Coordinates of C-alpha atoms and ligand atoms in Angstrom, one line a residue:
M1199 CA -0.3 -0.2 0.1
C1200 CA 1.7 3.3 -1.1
G1201 CA 5.3 1.7 -3.1
I1202 CA 8.3 4.3 -2.1
V1203 CA 11.4 4.6 -3.8
G1204 CA 14.8 6.3 -3.6
Y1205 CA 18.3 7.0 -4.6
I1206 CA 21.9 8.5 -3.5
G1207 CA 24.6 8.0 -5.7
Y1208 CA 26.4 8.7 -8.6
R1209 CA 23.5 8.0 -11.4
E1210 CA 21.0 10.7 -12.7
A1211 CA 18.2 9.9 -10.0
Y1212 CA 15.5 10.6 -11.9
P1213 CA 15.5 7.1 -14.5
I1214 CA 16.0 5.2 -11.1
I1215 CA 12.8 6.3 -9.0
I1216 CA 10.7 6.4 -11.8
K1217 CA 11.3 3.0 -13.4
G1218 CA 11.1 2.0 -9.7
L1219 CA 8.2 3.9 -9.5
H1220 CA 5.8 1.7 -12.1
R1221 CA 7.7 -1.7 -11.0
L1222 CA 6.3 -0.7 -7.5
E1223 CA 2.6 0.9 -8.9
Y1224 CA 0.6 -2.4 -8.0
R1225 CA 1.1 -0.8 -4.2
G1226 CA -1.5 1.7 -5.8
Y1227 CA -1.5 4.2 -8.4
D1228 CA -4.2 7.1 -7.0
S1229 CA -1.0 9.3 -6.9
A1230 CA 2.3 9.9 -8.2
G1231 CA 5.0 12.2 -6.8
I1232 CA 9.3 12.4 -7.4
A1233 CA 11.3 15.2 -4.6
L1234 CA 15.1 15.7 -6.6
Y1235 CA 17.7 17.9 -5.0
D1236 CA 19.3 20.0 -7.8
K1237 CA 20.6 23.2 -5.7
G1238 CA 17.3 23.3 -4.0
L1239 CA 15.0 20.4 -3.2
K1240 CA 12.8 19.7 -6.3
V1241 CA 9.5 18.2 -6.2
Y1242 CA 6.7 17.6 -8.7
K1243 CA 3.1 15.6 -7.8
K1244 CA 0.4 14.8 -9.8
A1245 CA -3.1 12.7 -9.4
G1246 CA -3.0 9.8 -11.7
K1247 CA -0.9 7.6 -12.8
V1248 CA 2.9 7.4 -12.5
S1249 CA 2.8 8.0 -16.4
D1250 CA 0.7 10.4 -15.9
L1251 CA 3.4 12.2 -13.7
E1252 CA 5.9 11.4 -16.3
N1253 CA 3.8 13.6 -18.7
F1254 CA 4.0 16.3 -16.4
V1255 CA 7.2 16.4 -16.0
K1256 CA 8.6 15.8 -19.6
D1257 CA 9.8 19.4 -20.4
I1258 CA 11.2 19.6 -17.5
N1259 CA 14.8 19.2 -17.3
L1260 CA 14.9 16.7 -14.6
T1261 CA 18.8 16.4 -12.8
G1262 CA 20.0 15.3 -9.2
S1263 CA 21.6 12.4 -7.9
V1264 CA 19.7 12.0 -4.9
G1265 CA 16.2 11.7 -5.4
M1266 CA 12.8 10.2 -4.4
G1267 CA 9.1 8.9 -5.3
H1268 CA 5.8 7.7 -4.7
T1269 CA 3.1 6.0 -6.1
R1270 CA 0.2 6.4 -3.8
W1271 CA -2.7 5.0 -2.6
A1272 CA -5.1 7.1 -0.6
T1273 CA -6.0 7.1 3.2
H1274 CA -6.1 10.4 4.6
G1275 CA -6.9 12.8 2.1
A1276 CA -8.7 12.2 -1.3
P1277 CA -6.6 11.5 -4.4
S1278 CA -5.5 15.2 -6.1
D1279 CA -2.6 16.7 -7.2
R1280 CA -2.3 18.8 -3.2
N1281 CA -2.2 15.2 -1.3
S1282 CA 0.2 13.4 -3.4
H1283 CA 3.5 12.8 -2.0
P1284 CA 6.1 14.7 -1.2
H1285 CA 4.9 16.3 0.9
S1286 CA 7.0 19.4 1.7
S1287 CA 7.9 21.0 5.5
G1288 CA 6.2 24.9 5.7
D1289 CA 9.4 26.0 4.6
R1290 CA 10.0 24.2 1.7
K1291 CA 13.1 22.8 3.0
L1292 CA 12.2 19.7 4.1
S1293 CA 10.0 16.9 1.8
I1294 CA 8.9 13.2 3.0
I1295 CA 7.4 10.6 0.9
H1296 CA 5.1 8.1 3.6
N1297 CA 3.4 4.4 3.2
G1298 CA 0.5 3.9 6.2
I1299 CA -1.1 5.4 8.8
I1300 CA -0.3 7.8 11.4
E1301 CA -3.3 7.7 13.9
N1302 CA -2.0 10.4 16.6
Y1303 CA -1.6 13.0 13.5
G1304 CA -4.7 14.6 15.0
V1305 CA -3.1 15.9 18.1
I1306 CA 0.3 16.6 16.7
K1307 CA -1.3 18.6 13.7
E1308 CA -3.8 20.8 16.6
A1309 CA 0.0 21.6 18.3
L1310 CA 1.4 23.0 15.5
L1311 CA -1.4 24.6 14.1
A1312 CA -1.3 26.4 17.8
K1313 CA 2.0 26.9 17.0
G1314 CA 0.8 28.7 13.6
H1315 CA 1.8 26.0 11.0
V1316 CA 0.4 25.6 8.0
F1317 CA -1.3 22.8 6.0
K1318 CA -2.2 22.6 2.3
S1319 CA -3.1 18.7 2.3
D1320 CA -5.7 16.8 4.2
T1321 CA -2.8 13.7 4.8
D1322 CA -1.4 12.4 7.8
T1323 CA 2.3 12.4 6.5
E1324 CA 2.2 16.7 6.1
V1325 CA 1.7 16.5 9.8
L1326 CA 5.2 14.6 10.5
I1327 CA 7.1 16.8 8.4
H1328 CA 5.8 19.5 9.8
L1329 CA 6.9 18.2 13.6
V1330 CA 10.6 17.5 12.0
E1331 CA 9.9 21.3 11.3
D1332 CA 9.2 21.9 14.5
I1333 CA 11.8 20.4 16.1
Q1334 CA 14.5 21.5 14.1
T1335 CA 13.4 24.9 14.5
E1336 CA 13.2 24.9 18.6
T1337 CA 16.4 22.9 18.8
G1338 CA 18.9 23.3 16.3
L1339 CA 19.5 19.3 15.9
D1340 CA 20.6 17.9 12.8
L1341 CA 18.0 15.9 10.5
L1342 CA 18.6 12.5 11.8
E1343 CA 18.0 13.4 15.0
A1344 CA 15.3 15.3 14.6
V1345 CA 13.8 12.9 12.6
R1346 CA 14.0 10.1 15.7
I1347 CA 12.5 12.4 18.0
T1348 CA 10.0 12.6 16.1
L1349 CA 9.3 9.0 14.9
N1350 CA 9.4 8.5 19.1
K1351 CA 5.7 11.0 19.6
V1352 CA 4.0 9.2 16.6
I1353 CA 1.8 6.1 17.3
G1354 CA 1.0 4.2 13.7
A1355 CA 2.4 2.3 10.8
Y1356 CA 5.0 4.2 8.8
A1357 CA 8.0 3.5 5.8
I1358 CA 9.3 7.1 4.9
V1359 CA 12.3 8.5 3.2
I1360 CA 12.9 12.0 4.3
M1361 CA 14.9 15.3 2.4
S1362 CA 16.6 18.3 3.8
A1363 CA 18.2 20.8 1.7
A1364 CA 20.2 21.8 4.6
E1365 CA 21.9 18.3 4.4
P1366 CA 21.5 17.5 0.5
D1367 CA 23.7 14.8 0.3
V1368 CA 21.7 12.5 3.3
L1369 CA 18.7 10.4 3.0
I1370 CA 16.6 9.7 5.5
A1371 CA 14.5 6.5 5.8
A1372 CA 12.9 4.4 8.9
R1373 CA 10.1 1.5 9.0
K1374 CA 7.6 0.2 11.3
G1375 CA 5.1 -1.7 10.2
S1376 CA 5.2 -0.3 6.4
P1377 CA 7.4 -2.9 4.7
M1378 CA 11.2 -1.1 3.5
V1379 CA 14.5 -2.5 1.8
I1380 CA 17.7 -0.5 1.8
G1381 CA 19.9 -1.4 -1.4
V1382 CA 23.7 -1.7 -1.6
G1383 CA 25.6 -0.2 -4.3
K1384 CA 29.4 1.0 -4.9
G1385 CA 29.0 4.6 -4.0
E1386 CA 25.7 4.4 -4.2
Y1387 CA 22.4 3.0 -1.8
F1388 CA 18.6 2.8 -3.1
V1389 CA 15.3 2.6 -0.8
A1390 CA 12.4 1.0 -1.3
S1391 CA 9.2 -1.0 -0.5
D1392 CA 10.6 -4.3 -2.0
A1393 CA 13.2 -5.3 -4.6
T1394 CA 11.8 -5.1 -7.2
P1395 CA 13.5 -1.1 -8.1
I1396 CA 16.6 -2.2 -6.9
I1397 CA 17.4 -5.8 -8.6
E1398 CA 18.8 -4.4 -12.1
Y1399 CA 21.4 -2.3 -9.9
T1400 CA 22.1 -4.5 -6.9
K1401 CA 21.5 -8.1 -5.5
N1402 CA 23.0 -6.9 -1.8
V1403 CA 20.0 -5.4 0.6
I1404 CA 19.5 -5.0 3.6
Y1405 CA 16.0 -5.5 5.4
L1406 CA 15.2 -2.9 8.0
N1407 CA 13.1 -3.4 10.7
D1408 CA 10.8 -1.9 12.9
N1409 CA 11.6 0.7 15.1
E1410 CA 15.0 1.4 12.6
I1411 CA 16.3 4.7 10.8
A1412 CA 18.6 4.8 8.1
Y1413 CA 21.1 7.5 7.7
I1414 CA 22.3 6.9 4.4
H1415 CA 25.5 9.0 2.8
R1416 CA 26.7 8.2 -0.9
D1417 CA 29.6 6.3 0.4
K1418 CA 28.2 5.6 4.8
L1419 CA 25.0 3.7 6.0
L1420 CA 24.3 4.0 9.7
I1421 CA 21.6 2.1 11.0
K1422 CA 20.2 3.2 14.6
N1423 CA 17.0 2.2 16.5
I1424 CA 14.9 5.1 17.3
D1425 CA 15.6 4.7 21.0
N1426 CA 19.2 5.7 19.7
T1427 CA 21.6 2.0 19.9
V1428 CA 23.0 1.6 17.0
Q1429 CA 22.3 -1.4 14.7
T1430 CA 24.3 -4.2 12.8
P1431 CA 22.4 -4.6 9.4
Y1432 CA 22.5 -8.1 7.6
V1433 CA 23.1 -7.7 4.2
H1434 CA 21.0 -10.6 2.3
E1435 CA 21.4 -11.2 -0.8
L1436 CA 18.7 -11.4 -3.6
D1437 CA 17.4 -14.2 -5.5
M1438 CA 15.4 -12.7 -8.1
K1439 CA 15.0 -12.8 -12.0
L1440 CA 14.7 -9.1 -13.6
E1441 CA 12.9 -11.2 -16.5
A1442 CA 10.4 -12.3 -13.1
L1443 CA 9.5 -8.8 -13.4
E1444 CA 8.8 -8.2 -17.5
K1445 CA 5.6 -8.7 -19.2
G1446 CA 7.7 -11.1 -21.6
G1447 CA 5.4 -10.5 -24.6
Y1448 CA 2.2 -10.3 -22.7
D1449 CA -0.9 -8.2 -22.5
H1450 CA -1.2 -8.0 -19.3
F1451 CA 0.7 -9.2 -15.7
M1452 CA -2.2 -11.2 -15.1
L1453 CA -2.0 -13.4 -18.6
K1454 CA 1.8 -13.8 -17.7
E1455 CA 1.4 -15.2 -14.4
I1456 CA -1.6 -17.2 -15.3
Y1457 CA 0.1 -19.2 -17.8
E1458 CA 3.7 -19.7 -15.3
Q1459 CA 1.3 -21.4 -13.4
P1460 CA 2.9 -24.9 -14.8
R1461 CA 6.7 -23.5 -13.8
S1462 CA 5.2 -21.5 -10.1
I1463 CA 3.9 -24.7 -9.1
R1464 CA 6.8 -26.7 -10.2
D1465 CA 9.3 -24.5 -8.1
C1466 CA 7.5 -25.0 -5.5
L1467 CA 7.5 -29.0 -5.3
R1468 CA 10.6 -28.5 -6.0
G1469 CA 13.3 -30.5 -3.8
R1470 CA 10.3 -31.3 -1.3
I1471 CA 8.6 -34.1 -3.0
Y1472 CA 9.7 -38.1 -3.3
P1473 CA 7.2 -40.0 -4.9
A1474 CA 8.9 -42.8 -5.7
Q1475 CA 9.5 -43.3 -1.8
G1476 CA 6.2 -41.4 -0.5
K1477 CA 8.1 -39.0 1.1
V1478 CA 7.4 -34.9 1.3
Q1479 CA 10.6 -33.0 3.2
L1480 CA 10.1 -29.0 4.0
G1481 CA 12.7 -27.9 5.4
G1482 CA 11.1 -24.8 6.5
I1483 CA 8.7 -26.6 9.5
K1484 CA 10.9 -29.4 10.1
D1485 CA 11.9 -28.9 13.2
Y1486 CA 8.7 -28.1 14.7
I1487 CA 7.7 -32.6 13.7
E1488 CA 6.8 -33.0 17.1
K1489 CA 4.4 -29.9 17.0
L1490 CA 2.6 -31.3 14.4
K1491 CA 2.7 -34.9 15.8
N1492 CA 0.8 -33.7 18.3
V1493 CA -0.9 -30.5 16.9
D1494 CA -4.3 -30.7 18.2
R1495 CA -6.0 -27.6 15.9
I1496 CA -4.7 -25.8 13.5
I1497 CA -5.7 -22.2 13.1
I1498 CA -5.3 -20.2 9.3
V1499 CA -5.2 -16.6 9.5
A1500 CA -5.3 -14.6 6.0
C1501 CA -6.9 -12.2 3.8
G1502 CA -8.6 -12.2 0.2
T1503 CA -7.4 -14.8 -2.4
S1504 CA -4.8 -15.9 0.4
W1505 CA -8.0 -16.9 2.7
H1506 CA -9.7 -18.6 -0.1
A1507 CA -6.2 -21.0 -0.1
G1508 CA -6.6 -21.1 3.9
L1509 CA -10.4 -22.8 3.0
V1510 CA -9.1 -25.6 0.5
G1511 CA -6.2 -26.2 3.3
E1512 CA -9.0 -27.0 5.9
Y1513 CA -10.4 -29.5 3.3
L1514 CA -6.6 -30.9 2.4
I1515 CA -6.0 -30.8 5.7
E1516 CA -8.7 -32.3 7.9
E1517 CA -8.5 -35.2 4.9
Y1518 CA -5.8 -36.6 5.3
A1519 CA -3.9 -35.7 8.5
R1520 CA -7.2 -35.1 10.4
V1521 CA -6.4 -32.0 12.6
P1522 CA -9.3 -30.0 12.9
V1523 CA -8.8 -26.5 11.5
E1524 CA -10.1 -23.2 11.3
V1525 CA -9.9 -21.0 8.7
E1526 CA -10.3 -17.1 9.8
Y1527 CA -10.1 -13.8 8.5
A1528 CA -7.3 -12.2 9.6
S1529 CA -9.0 -8.7 10.6
E1530 CA -12.0 -10.4 12.3
F1531 CA -9.8 -13.1 14.1
R1532 CA -7.7 -9.9 15.5
Y1533 CA -10.5 -7.8 16.8
R1534 CA -12.1 -10.9 18.8
N1535 CA -9.9 -11.9 21.5
P1536 CA -9.5 -15.3 19.9
I1537 CA -9.3 -18.7 22.3
I1538 CA -5.4 -19.9 21.4
T1539 CA -3.2 -22.0 23.8
P1540 CA 0.3 -23.0 23.3
K1541 CA -1.3 -26.3 22.2
D1542 CA -2.3 -25.0 18.9
L1543 CA -0.6 -24.0 14.9
V1544 CA -1.1 -20.5 13.8
I1545 CA -0.6 -20.3 10.0
A1546 CA -0.5 -17.2 8.1
I1547 CA -0.8 -17.0 4.6
S1548 CA 0.3 -13.9 2.5
Q1549 CA 1.5 -13.8 -0.7
S1550 CA 3.0 -10.1 0.4
G1551 CA 4.0 -11.4 3.9
E1552 CA 3.6 -7.7 5.0
T1553 CA -0.9 -7.3 5.2
A1554 CA -0.9 -5.0 8.0
D1555 CA -4.2 -7.7 9.6
T1556 CA -2.2 -10.6 8.7
M1557 CA 0.9 -9.7 11.3
A1558 CA -1.6 -8.3 13.6
A1559 CA -3.5 -11.6 14.2
L1560 CA -0.1 -13.5 14.2
E1561 CA 1.1 -11.2 16.9
I1562 CA -2.0 -12.2 19.0
A1563 CA -1.7 -15.3 18.3
K1564 CA 2.5 -15.7 19.6
E1565 CA 1.6 -13.5 22.5
R1566 CA -0.7 -16.4 23.2
G1567 CA 2.0 -18.9 22.9
A1568 CA 0.3 -20.6 19.9
T1569 CA 3.3 -21.6 17.5
I1570 CA 3.2 -19.2 14.5
F1571 CA 4.3 -19.9 10.4
G1572 CA 3.9 -18.5 7.9
I1573 CA 3.2 -19.6 3.9
C1574 CA 4.8 -16.4 2.4
N1575 CA 5.6 -16.0 -1.1
V1576 CA 7.5 -12.8 -1.1
V1577 CA 11.1 -13.4 0.8
G1578 CA 12.4 -11.3 3.8
A1579 CA 8.8 -9.6 4.2
S1580 CA 7.5 -9.1 7.4
I1581 CA 6.0 -12.0 8.2
P1582 CA 8.3 -14.3 7.6
R1583 CA 10.5 -13.0 9.2
I1584 CA 8.2 -13.0 12.9
T1585 CA 7.2 -16.7 12.5
D1586 CA 8.7 -19.5 13.9
A1587 CA 8.9 -21.5 10.7
G1588 CA 7.7 -21.5 7.3
V1589 CA 7.2 -22.5 3.9
Y1590 CA 7.9 -20.1 1.0
T1591 CA 5.7 -20.8 -2.3
H1592 CA 8.3 -19.8 -4.6
A1593 CA 5.9 -18.5 -7.0
G1594 CA 8.0 -15.7 -8.0
P1595 CA 7.5 -11.9 -8.2
E1596 CA 3.7 -11.5 -8.5
I1597 CA 2.9 -8.2 -10.2
G1598 CA -0.5 -8.3 -11.6
V1599 CA -3.0 -7.0 -8.2
A1600 CA -5.4 -9.7 -9.3
S1601 CA -3.6 -13.1 -7.4
T1602 CA -3.6 -15.9 -9.7
K1603 CA 0.0 -17.9 -9.9
A1604 CA 0.5 -17.3 -5.8
F1605 CA -2.9 -18.8 -4.8
T1606 CA -2.2 -21.7 -6.8
A1607 CA 1.1 -21.3 -4.9
Q1608 CA -0.3 -21.2 -1.9
V1609 CA -2.7 -24.6 -2.2
T1610 CA 0.3 -26.5 -3.5
V1611 CA 2.3 -25.7 -0.4
L1612 CA -0.9 -26.3 1.7
T1613 CA -0.7 -29.1 0.3
L1614 CA 1.8 -30.1 1.1
I1615 CA 1.6 -28.8 4.1
A1616 CA -1.2 -31.5 4.4
F1617 CA 0.5 -34.6 3.6
Y1618 CA 3.9 -33.9 5.4
I1619 CA 1.5 -33.6 8.5
A1620 CA -0.5 -36.7 7.5
Q1621 CA 3.2 -38.5 7.3
Q1622 CA 4.1 -37.4 10.6
R1623 CA 0.8 -38.8 12.3
G1624 CA 0.4 -42.1 10.0
T1625 CA -2.5 -40.7 8.8
I1626 CA -2.4 -42.3 5.4
T1627 CA -0.5 -45.3 4.7
Q1628 CA 3.0 -45.5 2.7
S1629 CA 1.2 -46.5 -0.4
K1630 CA -1.3 -44.4 -0.7
L1631 CA 1.8 -41.4 -0.5
V1632 CA 3.3 -42.9 -3.1
E1633 CA 0.2 -42.5 -5.3
Y1634 CA -1.0 -38.8 -4.4
L1635 CA 2.5 -37.5 -4.5
T1636 CA 3.1 -39.2 -8.5
E1637 CA 0.0 -37.6 -9.1
L1638 CA 0.8 -34.1 -7.8
D1639 CA 4.0 -34.7 -9.5
E1640 CA 2.4 -34.6 -12.4
I1641 CA 0.2 -31.6 -11.2
P1642 CA 2.2 -29.2 -13.2
A1643 CA 1.8 -31.0 -16.7
L1644 CA -2.1 -31.3 -16.0
V1645 CA -2.1 -27.4 -15.5
E1646 CA -0.3 -26.8 -18.7
R1647 CA -3.1 -29.2 -20.4
T1648 CA -5.8 -26.6 -18.8
L1649 CA -4.3 -23.7 -20.3
L1650 CA -5.2 -25.0 -23.3
C1651 CA -9.0 -24.0 -22.3
N1652 CA -7.7 -20.3 -23.2
D1653 CA -9.2 -19.8 -26.3
H1654 CA -12.7 -22.1 -25.6
V1655 CA -13.1 -19.9 -22.1
E1656 CA -12.4 -16.9 -24.2
K1657 CA -15.4 -17.3 -26.6
I1658 CA -17.4 -17.8 -23.4
A1659 CA -16.2 -14.7 -21.9
A1660 CA -17.4 -13.2 -25.4
Q1661 CA -20.9 -14.1 -24.6
F1662 CA -21.0 -12.8 -21.1
K1663 CA -19.1 -10.2 -20.8
D1664 CA -22.8 -8.2 -20.7
S1665 CA -23.5 -9.8 -17.5
N1666 CA -24.0 -7.3 -14.5
N1667 CA -23.9 -10.4 -11.9
C1668 CA -22.5 -13.9 -12.2
L1669 CA -22.7 -17.1 -9.5
F1670 CA -20.1 -19.4 -8.8
L1671 CA -21.2 -22.8 -7.5
G1672 CA -18.8 -26.1 -5.7
R1673 CA -19.1 -28.3 -3.1
G1674 CA -16.2 -29.4 -0.9
S1675 CA -13.0 -28.1 -2.1
S1676 CA -14.2 -26.6 -5.3
F1677 CA -16.4 -24.5 -2.7
P1678 CA -13.5 -22.3 -2.1
V1679 CA -12.4 -22.0 -5.9
A1680 CA -16.3 -20.9 -6.4
L1681 CA -15.1 -18.1 -3.9
E1682 CA -12.0 -16.9 -5.5
G1683 CA -13.6 -17.1 -9.2
A1684 CA -15.8 -14.5 -8.2
L1685 CA -13.3 -12.5 -6.4
K1686 CA -11.7 -12.6 -9.3
L1687 CA -14.6 -11.2 -11.7
K1688 CA -15.1 -8.8 -9.5
E1689 CA -12.0 -7.2 -8.6
I1690 CA -11.0 -7.0 -12.2
S1691 CA -14.1 -7.0 -14.3
Y1692 CA -16.1 -5.0 -11.6
V1693 CA -19.2 -7.8 -12.3
H1694 CA -21.2 -7.9 -9.2
A1695 CA -20.0 -12.2 -8.3
E1696 CA -21.0 -14.2 -5.7
G1697 CA -19.3 -17.6 -4.5
Y1698 CA -21.6 -20.2 -2.5
P1699 CA -21.2 -23.4 -2.3
A1700 CA -23.8 -25.2 -4.8
A1701 CA -26.2 -26.9 -1.9
E1702 CA -26.7 -23.6 -0.3
M1703 CA -27.7 -22.1 -3.4
K1704 CA -31.4 -23.0 -2.5
H1705 CA -31.9 -20.9 0.3
G1706 CA -31.0 -17.7 -1.2
P1707 CA -29.5 -16.8 -3.9
I1708 CA -32.1 -19.5 -6.2
A1709 CA -33.8 -15.8 -6.2
L1710 CA -31.6 -13.8 -8.4
I1711 CA -31.7 -17.0 -11.2
D1712 CA -33.4 -15.9 -13.9
D1713 CA -32.0 -16.4 -18.1
A1714 CA -29.8 -12.8 -17.6
L1715 CA -27.8 -14.9 -15.2
P1716 CA -24.4 -17.1 -15.8
V1717 CA -24.2 -20.1 -13.3
I1718 CA -20.7 -21.4 -13.1
F1719 CA -20.3 -24.7 -11.9
I1720 CA -17.1 -26.8 -10.9
A1721 CA -18.9 -30.4 -11.3
T1722 CA -15.4 -32.8 -11.5
K1723 CA -15.7 -35.6 -11.0
N1724 CA -15.5 -36.9 -7.8
S1725 CA -17.2 -37.4 -4.6
S1726 CA -20.1 -34.5 -4.8
Y1727 CA -20.3 -34.7 -8.6
E1728 CA -24.0 -36.5 -8.5
K1729 CA -25.3 -33.4 -6.3
V1730 CA -23.6 -31.1 -7.9
V1731 CA -25.0 -32.4 -11.0
S1732 CA -28.6 -32.5 -9.6
N1733 CA -28.0 -28.1 -8.4
I1734 CA -27.2 -27.9 -12.0
Q1735 CA -31.1 -29.2 -13.0
E1736 CA -32.4 -26.8 -10.6
V1737 CA -30.6 -23.7 -12.0
K1738 CA -31.7 -25.0 -16.0
A1739 CA -35.4 -25.4 -14.2
R1740 CA -35.1 -21.7 -13.3
G1741 CA -34.3 -20.9 -17.0
G1742 CA -30.5 -19.5 -15.3
H1743 CA -27.5 -20.1 -17.6
V1744 CA -25.2 -23.1 -17.0
I1745 CA -21.6 -22.7 -17.7
A1746 CA -20.1 -26.1 -16.0
I1747 CA -15.5 -27.0 -15.6
V1748 CA -15.7 -30.8 -15.9
T1749 CA -13.8 -33.7 -15.9
E1750 CA -12.7 -34.5 -19.0
G1751 CA -14.7 -36.5 -21.3
D1752 CA -17.9 -35.6 -19.1
V1753 CA -21.3 -36.5 -21.0
E1754 CA -23.7 -36.2 -18.3
V1755 CA -23.0 -32.2 -17.7
R1756 CA -22.6 -31.7 -21.1
N1757 CA -25.5 -32.8 -22.0
M1758 CA -27.1 -29.7 -19.7
A1759 CA -24.9 -26.8 -19.7
E1760 CA -24.7 -24.6 -21.9
Y1761 CA -20.7 -24.5 -22.2
V1762 CA -18.6 -26.6 -20.5
I1763 CA -14.6 -26.1 -20.1
E1764 CA -13.0 -29.8 -19.7
I1765 CA -10.0 -30.1 -17.2
P1766 CA -7.9 -32.7 -16.9
Q1767 CA -8.8 -36.2 -14.6
T1768 CA -7.2 -35.4 -11.3
D1769 CA -7.7 -37.0 -7.3
D1770 CA -9.8 -34.5 -5.8
A1771 CA -6.8 -33.3 -3.4
F1772 CA -6.0 -31.9 -6.9
V1773 CA -9.0 -30.4 -8.3
P1774 CA -8.6 -27.0 -7.1
L1775 CA -5.0 -26.6 -8.6
L1776 CA -6.6 -27.6 -11.7
A1777 CA -10.4 -25.8 -11.5
T1778 CA -9.4 -22.3 -10.8
I1779 CA -7.3 -21.5 -14.2
P1780 CA -10.5 -21.6 -16.6
L1781 CA -12.0 -18.8 -14.0
Q1782 CA -8.8 -16.8 -13.9
L1783 CA -8.7 -16.6 -17.3
L1784 CA -12.2 -16.1 -17.4
A1785 CA -11.8 -12.9 -15.6
Y1786 CA -9.4 -12.4 -17.2
H1787 CA -10.6 -11.5 -21.1
I1788 CA -14.6 -10.3 -19.5
A1789 CA -12.4 -7.8 -17.5
V1790 CA -10.6 -7.3 -21.3
M1791 CA -13.6 -6.6 -23.2
R1792 CA -15.1 -4.8 -20.8
G1793 CA -12.3 -2.0 -21.0
C1794 CA -10.9 -2.5 -17.2
N1795 CA -7.4 -1.9 -16.2
V1796 CA -6.3 -5.8 -15.9
D1797 CA -3.2 -5.4 -14.1
Q1798 CA -4.1 -1.9 -11.8
P1799 CA -8.3 -2.3 -10.8
R1800 CA -9.9 0.4 -9.3
N1801 CA -9.2 1.3 -6.0
L1802 CA -7.4 -2.0 -5.3
A1803 CA -3.7 -2.2 -4.0
K1804 CA -2.0 -5.3 -3.5
S1805 CA -0.3 -5.2 -0.4
V1806 CA -2.8 -3.9 2.0
T1807 CA 0.0 -2.4 4.8
V1808 CA -2.7 -0.6 6.7
E1809 CA -6.1 -1.8 8.7
Ligands
LIG112 C1 -4.7 -7.2 -1.3 C2 -4.5 -8.0 -2.7 C3 -5.3 -9.4 -2.9 C4 -4.5 -10.3 -1.5 C5 -4.7 -9.3 -0.6 C6 -4.0 -10.7 0.8 O1 -6.8 -7.1 -1.4 O2 -5.6 -7.0 -3.6 O3 -4.7 -10.0 -4.2 O4 -5.0 -11.6 -1.8 O5 -4.4 -8.3 -0.7 O6 -2.9 -10.1 0.4 P1 -1.4 -10.8 0.7 O7 -0.3 -10.1 0.9 O8 -1.3 -11.2 2.4 O9 -2.1 -12.4 0.3

């Protein structure tokens, strides 16, 4: 939520910053702005996308080797030029970019107003920079110390970068609750919300920790805690490829990421399954085998698409490992005084590893003595750093705001965890494990085959692109797949869509069915097939349009449905991994046909670091 990037070194800062902002635009795209030091602090900002900012500055000669930029997802104050970042102090000699929310900004603002400060925006961020200015005016302290004192006075979450005309060779960066990475080059440093703007310049990064503040000079980096103790940073080496951040010939990142799924699932499985031996190996949680053998209950906390993956995980873990599972929206869990004991295992699922509600839910679980695991995609993010153990999804950077490959990778990890626990607890026989893992090993190839439905799905999308509503129905582990299909469609095409357990349809949604309503069934050949067939009849009897995801070769549903989309035959356990694919494609094509911005749907952000 909000992307921030900064540069200090020997190169021109503007091209680095603008490219970085494009890479971070998935975090928010309500407005964008930059500050550069070139014989004074120059600030340019504009409501709209990063490209609007580029147009705005295209005739200006932007030079300077120190600068910072921001792409915004609005919290305090509507998206507008004046609410865009960077924000400046009253004398315009200080400038700040910020990701997060300053909760006590109202009180601070009152006090500053009483001292004569004049504010130009409605944001919480502007208050911060006026406070730094106020402290410097009163005390004469340098920038680092004034920022440190400021941060001791604020409540809330932040990742900030500050520049000062009085100290033009310095960037100050700090974080609490919002991510911040520092790239370490030779005679240059980079700062950013994630590593994507940094990767093409250096692979050496430092993840700033909460309550740390960095003084960044071209040739010197000093990191302190806000209580003034000097920290010794650890330099990590990034394992990310630049191509992963490009569209690679696809029209949209979302389509590229849908097509990457055979690869991303394969990467997720690599080194973790040994089909011939019937063995799952999960290095990230291997020290918790005893815990897993004796665990009483597993609670999964997540938001959005990750929550849907959690629901699939519930089916898998209960079915194969026979451990009771509860799946909770992190935002609800954290505020309802949940009952958690040290015998519980709490698993957070988060693509970004930064979602504020999921972090807070984990912190509560930790305080109450539970063991906490993470299933995350972004290596080194905040969630994997606070958990006891975890399993990375290894899907690679996901840029499209609507999650696709991260979802199937999360489901893959949950499948592995289900079998891993089953293996430890002896709830599946060895021979069955050999069978399951042999089939799981085939899933990347089956996903590849499923993707061949793309042209057919595009034709179906053309038929229903103007529908205003859509219903997605499934049973068992296909119910969360229905939820995910509905979410994809609403997120990127702005079509009202609901996912429902097929059997629940008769308790409400059936009233919606008429000849304008497409109803998408996940009707694969598995244990609930006959029951889903009955539900299809119920929709048909009321004139609804039935589109069904079926198992290759299915005849019965083909004779009933208006359209069928075939997926390869697989075990019940793996149906979600295949059935999700056509639903992602359907949402994608409908969104394109409706002229929507697929990769940057309105109002959404990929990483939600505010509650
Ligand atoms: C946002 C994104 C969703 C994502 C959710 C949870 O809403 O737009 O795609 O599922 O956050 O994010 P996380 O990074 O925790 O999986």
